[in-house]
Amino acid sequence: MRGFRYLTILAVSGALLSAPASPSGARPPSPGGASASLFSVPPRLKVNVDFWRDVFVRYSASQVVLHDEEDLGRVYGTLPLGAPWTATRTQRRTLKDFEMSVRRFLLALADGRPLPPLPPGGEEMARRIRKMFKGRPPEEARSAAFLVRTQPGLRELIRGSYVRAGRHLPRFRRIFQKHGLPLELTLLPHVESSFRAMVYSRAGALGMWQFTRGTGRLFMRVDAVVDGRRDPYLSADAAARLLKRLHAALGSWPLALTAYNHGLGGVRRAVESVGSRDISEIVAKYRGRSFGFASRNFYAEFLAALQVHRNAKKHFGDLRPSQPDRFDSFHLPRYLSLAEISRRLGVPEGDLRALNPALRTPVIRGRRRVPRGYPMRLPEGAGERARRIFAPGLLPADAGAGAKWVMIRPGDTLSHIARRHRTSVAFLMEENELVSTRIHPGVRLRIPGGASIAKAFPAKEAPAAPAAPAKGGPGSASKPSPEKPKAPPARPSSPGRPAPLARSAPPPGGDGSSAPKSPSPREKALRGALAVRPTRDGSIGTVRVRENETLGRLALWLGVTPAALRRLNGLPPAGRIGVGEGLRVPLGGAPKAAFLERRLAFHRGVERDFFRKFKVIRTLRHKLRPGENVWTLTRRTFKAPFWLLQSYNPRKDLRRVAAGDALVVPVLEKRGK
């Protein structure tokens, strides 16, 4: 997860922080009464914490602090902007010019040259810099010249965050207490979003707790119907579970909080590189490629938040926080439209939309219904009435509630699927959150059923039939729905050719076709090879990478982003995965069975495409000679794909064969010869 970055000036940092207190200004209790020591300030981070505390409560939005990026105790001075910082082009250019002037000043100081004047407003800063480096080695000023950084003051933003936090902190504390976590962690939204629910970061993180889409799908529903990141309380529960998992993996809150910003894999690499679990050592010594200013300072900012929180009255006076949110909630027993819920309860739709920010545009506009089991929030006092009105057995039949899923097969296009199901490409793209019309075999598309699709795309009236049509000719009856093309006749088996994959249907909820009655041995073997081996809690599994699989394809089948898959496995941004490697996969975005069916469909398609072009005419027994390996066999000698060679040698690990090993090799011939 990445913090609230876009207000930081000309730098990669942007974690913002505000620290509201309880109405009395007292510090909230923590489970077990022991969390005071959990978040004590490490001596070596005190300078960093003091710097951020000043940024939060001392400097206003119309002031910019110029400081050293690595030594936060080296503050050169402040530059008045004359107006609050809004990141306009003029403001950015002004600050960039001033920053370059300070750099030239430091370089001249290091070289003993005449000191250039700083722009207007920098006279006091020039005197301060000369005093700061007087008697110091010239190399120190030269190094500092390339570490000049600017940071706007955040006092006004923090005051507003303090007021907004009053709405959410009571419920946040109950959620974190339920998970057995220190209640100080409920102040994390100050660092991430300044307690604003619809804040986007440059990395695509959204919401009060700043979840990216891939990470969010591991802990809550994020799709075209419901986006839990937009809801403060759904995302608070997700954040609590994520923090709990990070703490269990890393063993300390400083590391867990840093991983919340930088990622679990990144913090593990930092610990391994530095050889220490001390956050002060990591901040001082680790210089990973993506471990920038924001990640290095994330924990110090959080500690500054606690300090400001404990002294909120001193810093902000008698500000009055917003009143806590009050509402009732109940879980929907079935799919219902927002208009239907509003009509039955007598609650305006606008009130329902405001209380349920996780509901996406298709639901708001009536094209989709609120899903069954959704924790619907209602105005206070309406919960009991809702439970009576929506009691099981009192609602009419749920016509058309179920959605239909179709499996994309080789040769399918989005326009073909749209025509087949009487909808449009634009609707399919919106329902499945597609960013382009390019689709891949093995992925399932959701097509809303019944009333939803009929409402969005009503059927056109059929034209009048011509008079006295010929029997059985055009117009004699309504046009039947196109039949599913019949499977081509089975090809005669070739000598030594393995049994082809059974053309099994999609999983339950697919396009309605039935599953094969008896899978072939080849199908069973492939299912076993592609199966996911889950961990004890079932949220993470492991798979072996197969030929033709990429990180992007696996992420697509899992319903996560490639970046989330890389973070889970500690892979660098440009790292690749090899055939046969073990890969950890999250099972929150797609159930294990759905992921397996998507992989199966893809590899069935690969096999079908291959045997349309080639046939096995015979097999031979080949003993590997010195210098030969599987790569030379598949790419040079016999030019057979790895998966086909593996199917003829199921008991051998082809990645570990050596000279002298005997393999059964299929000999191929191109069809049409």
XYZ file of C-alpha atoms in Angstrom:
673
model
C 0.000 0.000 0.000
C 1.128 3.475 -0.752
C 0.310 6.464 1.325
C -1.334 9.777 0.508
C 1.474 11.032 -1.725
C 0.378 13.746 -4.056
C 0.693 16.716 -1.672
C 4.420 16.270 -1.202
C 6.575 18.677 -3.183
C 9.042 17.490 -5.823
C 9.763 14.245 -4.013
C 8.555 10.697 -3.632
C 7.181 11.116 -0.114
C 3.654 11.998 0.663
C 2.485 10.286 3.777
C 0.250 12.822 5.473
C -0.645 12.693 9.074
C -3.107 14.191 11.430
C -3.802 13.109 14.936
C -7.241 13.715 16.372
C -7.861 13.047 19.998
C -10.895 11.917 21.862
C -13.232 14.763 22.885
C -11.553 14.934 26.265
C -8.090 14.928 24.759
C -7.249 11.697 26.608
C -5.382 8.843 25.056
C -7.617 5.871 24.221
C -7.051 2.674 26.158
C -5.235 -0.216 24.539
C -5.886 -3.943 24.930
C -3.923 -5.294 27.826
C -2.764 -1.815 28.815
C 0.712 -2.532 27.431
C 0.755 -0.775 24.071
C 2.499 2.321 25.423
C 5.781 0.434 25.196
C 4.895 -0.983 21.774
C 5.125 2.447 20.176
C 7.849 4.182 22.145
C 10.193 6.374 20.103
C 13.550 4.696 19.314
C 16.374 7.090 20.317
C 17.853 7.105 16.806
C 14.499 8.086 15.269
C 13.783 10.954 17.672
C 15.087 13.580 15.222
C 12.817 12.221 12.475
C 9.788 12.141 14.776
C 10.442 15.713 15.934
C 10.722 16.887 12.321
C 7.342 15.415 11.372
C 5.693 16.729 14.527
C 6.782 20.245 13.510
C 5.474 19.703 9.971
C 2.109 18.608 11.387
C 1.536 21.359 13.945
C 4.049 24.187 13.416
C 4.120 24.928 9.689
C 1.054 26.082 7.762
C 0.057 25.155 4.218
C 1.498 28.448 2.926
C 4.986 27.557 4.199
C 7.492 25.153 2.689
C 10.322 23.617 4.714
C 13.697 23.094 2.984
C 15.663 20.296 4.630
C 18.146 17.482 4.087
C 16.487 14.312 2.790
C 18.529 11.933 4.956
C 19.326 14.043 8.032
C 15.952 15.489 9.046
C 17.612 17.451 11.835
C 19.268 19.629 9.179
C 16.509 22.161 8.400
C 17.710 25.068 6.265
C 14.643 27.232 6.765
C 11.153 27.943 5.464
C 9.945 29.675 2.343
C 6.632 31.586 2.502
C 4.420 30.932 -0.509
C 1.969 33.748 0.120
C -0.926 31.327 -0.475
C -1.740 27.749 0.577
C 0.080 25.055 -1.353
C -2.152 23.617 -4.083
C 0.573 22.137 -6.355
C -0.087 24.540 -9.224
C 2.447 24.721 -12.022
C 3.604 28.153 -10.863
C 4.122 26.953 -7.288
C 6.022 23.865 -8.413
C 8.269 25.935 -10.673
C 8.949 28.455 -7.882
C 9.960 25.730 -5.466
C 12.089 23.926 -8.028
C 13.983 27.157 -8.771
C 14.506 27.843 -5.057
C 15.687 24.283 -4.461
C 18.230 24.591 -7.292
C 19.431 27.924 -5.846
C 20.089 26.280 -2.483
C 21.966 23.475 -4.246
C 24.203 25.950 -6.104
C 24.779 27.822 -2.829
C 25.945 24.638 -1.068
C 28.238 23.649 -3.962
C 29.829 27.098 -3.958
C 30.285 26.846 -0.194
C 31.992 23.452 -0.605
C 34.321 24.714 -3.378
C 35.215 27.971 -1.609
C 33.780 30.084 -4.459
C 31.826 33.338 -4.011
C 28.373 32.496 -2.696
C 25.524 33.247 -5.119
C 22.572 35.120 -3.613
C 19.428 33.156 -2.895
C 16.112 34.376 -4.375
C 14.130 37.011 -2.460
C 13.053 35.654 0.907
C 16.176 33.501 1.310
C 18.501 35.913 3.138
C 17.884 34.361 6.544
C 18.245 30.887 5.039
C 21.655 31.810 3.587
C 22.920 32.973 6.987
C 21.622 29.779 8.580
C 23.348 27.538 5.989
C 26.701 29.353 6.388
C 26.513 28.931 10.154
C 25.462 25.290 9.849
C 28.521 24.291 7.730
C 31.080 26.615 9.298
C 34.157 24.591 10.201
C 32.741 21.431 8.613
C 34.578 19.440 5.872
C 33.752 20.665 2.345
C 32.596 17.148 1.362
C 29.726 17.474 3.818
C 28.296 20.544 2.072
C 28.870 18.956 -1.355
C 26.913 15.823 -0.364
C 24.141 17.918 1.184
C 23.733 19.846 -2.073
C 22.225 16.754 -3.717
C 19.919 15.942 -0.814
C 17.894 19.165 -0.639
C 14.189 18.437 -0.292
C 11.045 20.525 0.154
C 8.067 19.698 2.371
C 4.870 21.777 2.733
C 3.385 22.462 6.128
C 0.325 20.400 7.037
C -1.184 22.169 10.022
C -4.524 23.057 8.372
C -4.915 19.613 6.882
C -4.351 18.027 10.275
C -6.890 20.277 11.945
C -9.485 19.172 9.413
C -8.508 15.552 9.849
C -8.970 15.871 13.599
C -12.528 17.071 13.057
C -13.335 14.328 10.506
C -11.879 11.575 12.654
C -14.583 12.038 15.267
C -17.059 10.326 12.918
C -15.071 7.122 12.614
C -12.734 6.511 15.558
C -15.307 4.951 17.935
C -16.212 2.231 15.419
C -12.611 1.805 14.323
C -11.658 1.108 17.936
C -14.348 -1.553 18.265
C -13.154 -3.230 15.053
C -9.488 -3.266 16.124
C -10.372 -4.384 19.637
C -12.308 -7.314 18.126
C -9.096 -8.362 16.344
C -7.004 -7.913 19.507
C -4.880 -5.114 18.045
C -3.462 -2.020 19.796
C -5.936 0.835 19.498
C -3.193 3.280 18.512
C -3.353 1.651 15.072
C -6.762 3.247 14.503
C -4.874 6.512 13.893
C -3.270 5.095 10.748
C -5.786 6.839 8.427
C -4.168 10.124 9.453
C -0.951 8.917 7.828
C -2.667 7.406 4.826
C -5.568 9.674 3.880
C -6.168 12.374 6.483
C -9.467 10.591 7.250
C -10.945 11.209 3.810
C -12.765 8.290 2.230
C -12.321 9.066 -1.478
C -8.600 9.831 -1.700
C -6.580 8.261 -4.525
C -2.807 7.900 -4.407
C -0.425 7.875 -7.353
C -0.083 4.115 -6.940
C -3.854 3.659 -7.385
C -4.585 3.114 -3.685
C -8.058 4.248 -2.688
C -9.931 5.067 0.473
C -9.353 5.970 4.060
C -7.022 2.987 4.547
C -5.391 3.259 1.095
C -5.770 -0.226 -0.366
C -4.711 -0.971 -3.915
C -7.154 -3.079 -5.910
C -4.996 -6.225 -5.735
C -4.349 -6.038 -1.990
C -7.944 -5.049 -1.288
C -9.284 -8.153 -3.024
C -7.381 -10.322 -0.559
C -9.464 -8.994 2.344
C -12.767 -7.611 0.981
C -14.946 -7.472 -2.101
C -13.597 -5.179 -4.830
C -15.397 -5.423 -8.183
C -17.891 -3.630 -10.432
C -20.719 -3.977 -7.881
C -19.078 -3.408 -4.494
C -15.753 -1.708 -3.756
C -15.066 -2.121 -0.055
C -12.138 0.297 -0.234
C -14.627 3.176 -0.496
C -16.283 2.222 2.777
C -14.401 3.341 5.938
C -15.642 0.448 8.068
C -15.352 -2.419 5.583
C -11.816 -1.276 4.765
C -11.029 -0.790 8.480
C -11.775 -4.465 9.101
C -9.613 -5.369 6.094
C -6.787 -3.173 7.404
C -7.001 -4.809 10.828
C -6.659 -8.266 9.290
C -3.782 -7.130 7.061
C -1.920 -5.562 9.991
C -2.492 -8.702 12.047
C -1.007 -10.828 9.257
C 1.970 -8.488 8.809
C 2.708 -8.531 12.539
C 2.505 -12.332 12.620
C 4.967 -12.522 9.703
C 7.467 -9.917 10.934
C 7.140 -10.099 14.721
C 7.203 -6.359 15.522
C 4.932 -3.384 15.015
C 7.628 -1.074 13.584
C 8.295 -3.591 10.811
C 4.590 -4.375 10.335
C 3.693 -0.707 9.918
C 6.568 -0.179 7.502
C 5.353 -3.207 5.530
C 1.853 -1.662 5.390
C 3.434 1.059 3.266
C 6.322 -0.772 1.584
C 5.041 -4.342 1.321
C 5.872 -7.526 3.192
C 8.420 -8.745 0.639
C 10.213 -5.396 0.621
C 10.592 -5.323 4.404
C 11.835 -8.916 4.428
C 14.486 -7.961 1.880
C 15.444 -4.965 4.018
C 15.854 -7.149 7.132
C 17.939 -9.668 5.195
C 20.104 -6.972 3.599
C 20.836 -5.085 6.821
C 21.021 -8.206 9.003
C 18.905 -6.580 11.704
C 15.248 -6.314 12.676
C 15.802 -2.919 14.324
C 13.780 -0.291 12.430
C 16.416 2.359 13.259
C 19.146 0.252 11.604
C 16.971 -0.333 8.545
C 16.124 3.367 8.168
C 19.792 4.350 8.535
C 21.427 1.678 6.362
C 18.992 0.137 3.882
C 18.923 1.731 0.435
C 16.715 -0.552 -1.602
C 15.603 0.654 -5.011
C 11.982 1.223 -3.958
C 12.680 1.972 -0.290
C 12.432 5.720 -0.739
C 11.778 8.695 1.497
C 8.138 7.773 2.181
C 8.918 4.207 3.277
C 11.908 5.241 5.402
C 9.833 7.805 7.272
C 6.496 5.997 7.514
C 7.020 4.688 11.044
C 8.452 8.016 12.270
C 5.370 9.795 10.918
C 3.120 7.356 12.730
C 4.969 7.959 16.008
C 4.615 11.696 15.465
C 0.896 11.121 15.020
C 0.687 9.498 18.444
C 2.502 12.420 20.053
C 0.215 14.974 18.421
C -2.821 12.896 19.346
C -1.884 12.828 23.021
C -1.492 16.626 23.017
C -4.282 17.551 20.617
C -5.786 20.203 22.872
C -2.404 21.922 23.213
C -1.849 22.056 19.452
C -5.366 22.680 18.139
C -7.239 24.272 21.020
C -10.846 23.353 21.751
C -11.774 22.040 18.319
C -14.927 19.933 18.359
C -14.682 16.633 16.480
C -17.592 15.531 14.310
C -20.287 13.456 15.939
C -19.815 9.670 15.587
C -21.680 7.930 12.781
C -24.932 6.339 13.905
C -26.719 3.811 11.742
C -28.277 0.363 11.767
C -27.258 -2.470 9.485
C -28.578 -5.821 8.355
C -27.466 -8.426 5.829
C -29.626 -8.645 2.718
C -31.284 -12.074 2.436
C -31.327 -11.916 -1.392
C -30.428 -9.748 -4.366
C -32.443 -6.498 -4.312
C -32.300 -3.261 -6.236
C -31.601 -0.057 -4.379
C -34.961 1.300 -5.539
C -36.760 -1.766 -4.137
C -35.030 -1.408 -0.767
C -35.891 2.291 -0.704
C -39.537 1.680 -1.596
C -40.111 -1.074 0.937
C -38.416 0.764 3.808
C -39.575 4.275 2.955
C -35.946 5.509 3.061
C -34.850 7.937 0.293
C -32.367 6.435 -2.158
C -30.037 9.356 -1.528
C -29.783 8.395 2.145
C -29.013 4.785 1.226
C -26.295 5.899 -1.196
C -24.696 8.144 1.425
C -24.702 5.382 4.058
C -23.314 2.736 1.670
C -20.394 4.310 -0.245
C -19.079 0.872 -1.268
C -21.936 0.417 -3.784
C -20.690 1.162 -7.299
C -22.312 3.055 -10.175
C -24.124 0.048 -11.765
C -26.004 -0.447 -8.483
C -26.690 3.272 -8.009
C -28.095 3.557 -11.548
C -30.244 0.454 -11.196
C -28.419 -1.741 -13.706
C -27.286 -4.102 -10.971
C -28.724 -5.138 -7.639
C -27.248 -5.059 -4.189
C -25.779 -8.548 -3.686
C -27.140 -11.071 -1.236
C -25.378 -10.921 2.131
C -24.229 -7.316 1.729
C -24.173 -5.510 5.135
C -26.679 -2.814 4.165
C -26.527 0.269 6.351
C -29.737 2.145 7.160
C -30.653 5.280 9.121
C -30.672 4.714 12.856
C -33.883 3.027 13.958
C -34.652 1.382 10.593
C -32.803 -1.876 11.243
C -35.553 -3.684 13.121
C -38.159 -2.676 10.527
C -35.876 -3.969 7.756
C -35.473 -7.319 9.467
C -39.257 -7.680 9.655
C -39.926 -6.567 6.066
C -37.136 -8.634 4.514
C -37.653 -11.724 6.654
C -37.211 -15.007 4.726
C -40.466 -16.130 3.111
C -41.994 -12.635 2.946
C -40.355 -11.626 -0.326
C -41.558 -12.573 -3.830
C -39.546 -14.964 -5.948
C -36.160 -13.599 -6.930
C -36.605 -13.679 -10.693
C -33.468 -13.211 -12.669
C -31.179 -12.699 -9.674
C -28.451 -15.067 -10.721
C -25.693 -14.019 -13.016
C -24.389 -16.208 -15.809
C -20.686 -16.846 -16.283
C -19.132 -17.820 -19.582
C -15.662 -19.225 -20.040
C -13.561 -17.565 -22.736
C -12.250 -20.161 -25.169
C -9.668 -19.895 -27.939
C -11.096 -17.872 -30.815
C -13.660 -15.990 -28.725
C -13.869 -12.210 -28.974
C -15.739 -9.782 -26.774
C -18.063 -8.787 -29.616
C -18.960 -12.441 -30.336
C -19.803 -13.022 -26.674
C -21.842 -9.794 -26.533
C -23.913 -10.766 -29.598
C -24.417 -14.288 -28.301
C -25.920 -13.011 -25.042
C -27.832 -9.999 -26.411
C -25.759 -7.325 -24.758
C -23.090 -4.813 -25.741
C -19.313 -4.780 -25.559
C -19.416 -1.642 -23.414
C -21.711 -3.342 -20.892
C -19.488 -6.423 -20.671
C -16.429 -4.236 -20.156
C -18.132 -2.285 -17.361
C -19.494 -5.385 -15.627
C -16.093 -7.116 -15.682
C -13.931 -4.011 -15.180
C -12.056 -4.569 -18.432
C -9.737 -1.795 -19.597
C -9.537 -3.075 -23.181
C -11.440 -5.418 -25.482
C -8.610 -7.931 -25.459
C -9.606 -11.128 -23.650
C -7.728 -14.337 -22.875
C -8.802 -17.987 -22.970
C -9.402 -19.511 -19.567
C -10.950 -16.393 -18.002
C -14.630 -16.230 -17.081
C -16.833 -13.248 -17.907
C -19.827 -12.300 -15.814
C -23.097 -11.654 -17.655
C -25.928 -10.416 -15.403
C -29.055 -12.465 -15.748
C -32.731 -11.722 -15.936
C -33.993 -8.273 -15.040
C -30.585 -6.600 -14.817
C -29.588 -7.191 -18.411
C -33.132 -6.770 -19.732
C -33.370 -3.374 -18.048
C -30.021 -2.203 -19.363
C -30.552 -3.576 -22.885
C -34.283 -4.093 -23.648
C -35.028 -6.378 -26.572
C -36.083 -4.661 -29.783
C -39.596 -5.264 -31.057
C -39.652 -7.854 -33.808
C -40.818 -6.525 -37.188
C -44.166 -7.666 -38.499
C -44.006 -10.974 -40.349
C -44.659 -10.874 -44.106
C -48.020 -12.136 -45.306
C -48.390 -15.849 -46.115
C -44.822 -16.934 -45.566
C -43.655 -20.162 -47.060
C -43.755 -23.101 -44.742
C -40.569 -23.272 -42.826
C -39.264 -20.162 -44.594
C -38.216 -16.805 -43.150
C -40.901 -15.303 -40.992
C -42.675 -18.543 -40.233
C -41.509 -18.368 -36.656
C -39.407 -16.220 -34.409
C -35.732 -16.612 -35.006
C -34.356 -19.308 -32.738
C -31.388 -18.593 -30.560
C -28.166 -19.672 -32.206
C -27.245 -23.191 -31.316
C -23.929 -24.014 -29.774
C -21.687 -25.446 -32.503
C -21.203 -29.153 -32.235
C -17.838 -30.505 -31.270
C -15.797 -31.704 -34.241
C -15.544 -35.469 -34.664
C -12.768 -37.098 -32.739
C -9.541 -37.461 -34.660
C -8.260 -40.967 -35.132
C -5.656 -41.794 -32.587
C -2.095 -41.671 -33.769
C 0.586 -44.107 -32.747
C 2.043 -43.101 -29.454
C -0.143 -40.018 -29.123
C -1.434 -39.340 -25.592
C -5.149 -39.254 -25.036
C -6.457 -35.754 -25.823
C -7.943 -33.635 -23.086
C -11.631 -34.099 -22.475
C -13.565 -31.046 -23.565
C -15.020 -30.400 -20.193
C -17.560 -27.682 -19.552
C -16.914 -24.598 -17.458
C -17.402 -24.866 -13.712
C -20.869 -24.507 -12.125
C -22.180 -21.072 -12.946
C -20.582 -21.241 -16.416
C -22.402 -21.233 -19.714
C -24.737 -23.996 -18.696
C -23.183 -26.926 -20.536
C -22.779 -30.146 -18.619
C -19.500 -31.567 -17.439
C -17.984 -34.650 -19.079
C -19.202 -37.912 -17.663
C -15.810 -39.533 -17.271
C -12.601 -37.492 -17.564
C -9.814 -39.133 -19.507
C -6.592 -40.224 -17.773
C -4.862 -37.274 -19.435
C -7.487 -34.928 -17.981
C -7.025 -36.392 -14.497
C -3.258 -36.095 -14.766
C -3.483 -32.486 -15.888
C -5.900 -31.615 -13.093
C -3.461 -33.095 -10.613
C -0.554 -31.133 -12.076
C -2.477 -27.860 -12.034
C -4.062 -28.298 -8.619
C -3.496 -25.687 -5.934
C -2.070 -26.840 -2.637
C -3.582 -24.523 -0.004
C -2.041 -23.580 3.319
C -3.756 -24.279 6.603
C -5.879 -21.123 6.663
C -6.878 -21.568 3.003
C -6.105 -17.964 2.029
C -2.775 -18.768 0.327
C -1.872 -21.690 -1.901
C 1.112 -22.893 -3.912
C 1.281 -23.917 -7.567
C 3.958 -25.101 -9.982
C 4.396 -22.805 -12.973
C 3.585 -24.557 -16.250
C 4.829 -23.897 -19.765
C 3.143 -20.902 -21.477
C 2.096 -19.440 -18.124
C 3.147 -15.917 -17.218
C 2.797 -13.877 -14.068
C 0.197 -11.730 -15.814
C -1.930 -14.724 -16.824
C -1.786 -16.254 -13.356
C -2.741 -12.918 -11.793
C -5.681 -12.608 -14.184
C -6.966 -16.081 -13.320
C -6.566 -15.321 -9.606
C -8.398 -12.004 -9.803
C -5.417 -9.999 -8.483
C -2.802 -7.712 -9.996
C 0.655 -8.894 -11.096
C 2.136 -6.436 -8.595
C 0.256 -8.132 -5.730
C 1.530 -11.521 -6.907
C 5.086 -10.184 -7.049
C 4.814 -8.762 -3.532
C 3.458 -12.036 -2.156
C 6.434 -13.929 -3.601
C 9.084 -11.253 -3.015
C 9.787 -10.925 -6.751
C 11.497 -7.786 -8.097
C 9.512 -5.605 -10.536
C 11.308 -6.990 -13.599
C 11.773 -10.542 -12.291
C 10.481 -13.540 -14.258
C 9.148 -16.914 -13.245
C 10.468 -20.149 -14.707
C 8.723 -23.372 -15.642
C 8.530 -25.699 -12.657
C 9.070 -22.983 -10.055
C 6.829 -22.915 -6.997
C 4.648 -19.829 -6.691
C 2.543 -18.650 -3.756
C -0.929 -17.550 -4.875
C -3.671 -15.713 -2.936
C -7.064 -17.405 -2.985
C -9.148 -14.405 -1.938
C -9.725 -12.904 -5.402
C -10.849 -16.194 -7.000
C -11.882 -19.464 -5.298
C -9.526 -22.382 -5.692
C -11.933 -24.269 -7.971
C -12.447 -21.248 -10.241
C -8.697 -20.698 -10.542
C -8.162 -24.368 -11.430
C -10.856 -24.280 -14.131
C -9.331 -21.167 -15.679
C -5.909 -22.826 -15.853
C -7.432 -25.997 -17.269
C -9.314 -24.107 -19.971
C -6.149 -22.304 -21.018
C -4.049 -25.479 -21.277
C -6.834 -27.350 -23.067
C -6.851 -24.552 -25.601
C -3.083 -24.768 -26.006
C -3.343 -28.489 -26.708
C -6.226 -28.118 -29.158
C -4.410 -25.414 -31.096
C -1.261 -27.524 -31.239
C -2.970 -30.660 -32.556
C -4.805 -28.668 -35.215
C -1.396 -27.997 -36.755
C 0.620 -31.131 -35.865
C 0.139 -34.848 -35.381
C 2.264 -37.500 -33.710
C 3.310 -40.083 -36.291
C 5.412 -42.293 -34.017
C 7.459 -42.351 -30.851
C 11.059 -43.312 -30.257
C 13.247 -43.972 -27.262
C 16.078 -41.474 -27.029
C 19.042 -41.628 -24.654
C 20.453 -38.218 -23.800
C 24.006 -37.678 -24.971
C 26.553 -35.445 -23.211
C 25.586 -31.816 -23.753
C 21.940 -32.613 -24.419
C 19.127 -31.527 -22.136
C 15.412 -30.903 -22.328
C 15.957 -27.505 -23.919
C 17.942 -28.944 -26.841
C 15.359 -31.712 -27.322
C 12.365 -29.347 -27.369
C 13.974 -26.485 -29.277
C 16.479 -28.105 -31.651
C 16.429 -31.879 -32.044
C 12.731 -32.802 -32.053
C 11.010 -29.396 -31.700
C 8.259 -30.737 -29.473
C 6.738 -28.550 -26.741
C 7.751 -29.193 -23.170
C 4.217 -30.131 -22.063
C 3.970 -32.812 -24.780
C 7.332 -34.312 -23.847
C 6.273 -34.337 -20.201
C 3.033 -36.158 -21.084
C 5.054 -39.020 -22.599
C 7.341 -39.149 -19.569
C 4.970 -38.538 -16.628
C 7.219 -40.125 -14.008
C 10.314 -38.084 -14.849
C 11.259 -34.610 -13.684
C 12.428 -33.239 -17.017
C 14.172 -30.301 -15.361
C 16.676 -32.688 -13.761
C 17.493 -35.206 -16.497
C 21.145 -35.833 -17.372
C 23.260 -37.593 -19.991
C 22.411 -41.313 -20.119
C 18.730 -40.875 -19.152
C 16.282 -42.425 -21.618
C 13.164 -40.514 -22.675
C 10.177 -41.363 -24.864
C 10.040 -38.663 -27.547
C 7.111 -38.039 -29.925
C 7.953 -37.444 -33.572
C 5.737 -34.741 -35.088
C 4.502 -34.070 -38.583
C 2.746 -30.930 -39.767
C -0.824 -31.524 -40.864
C -1.736 -30.983 -44.488
C 1.398 -32.627 -45.881
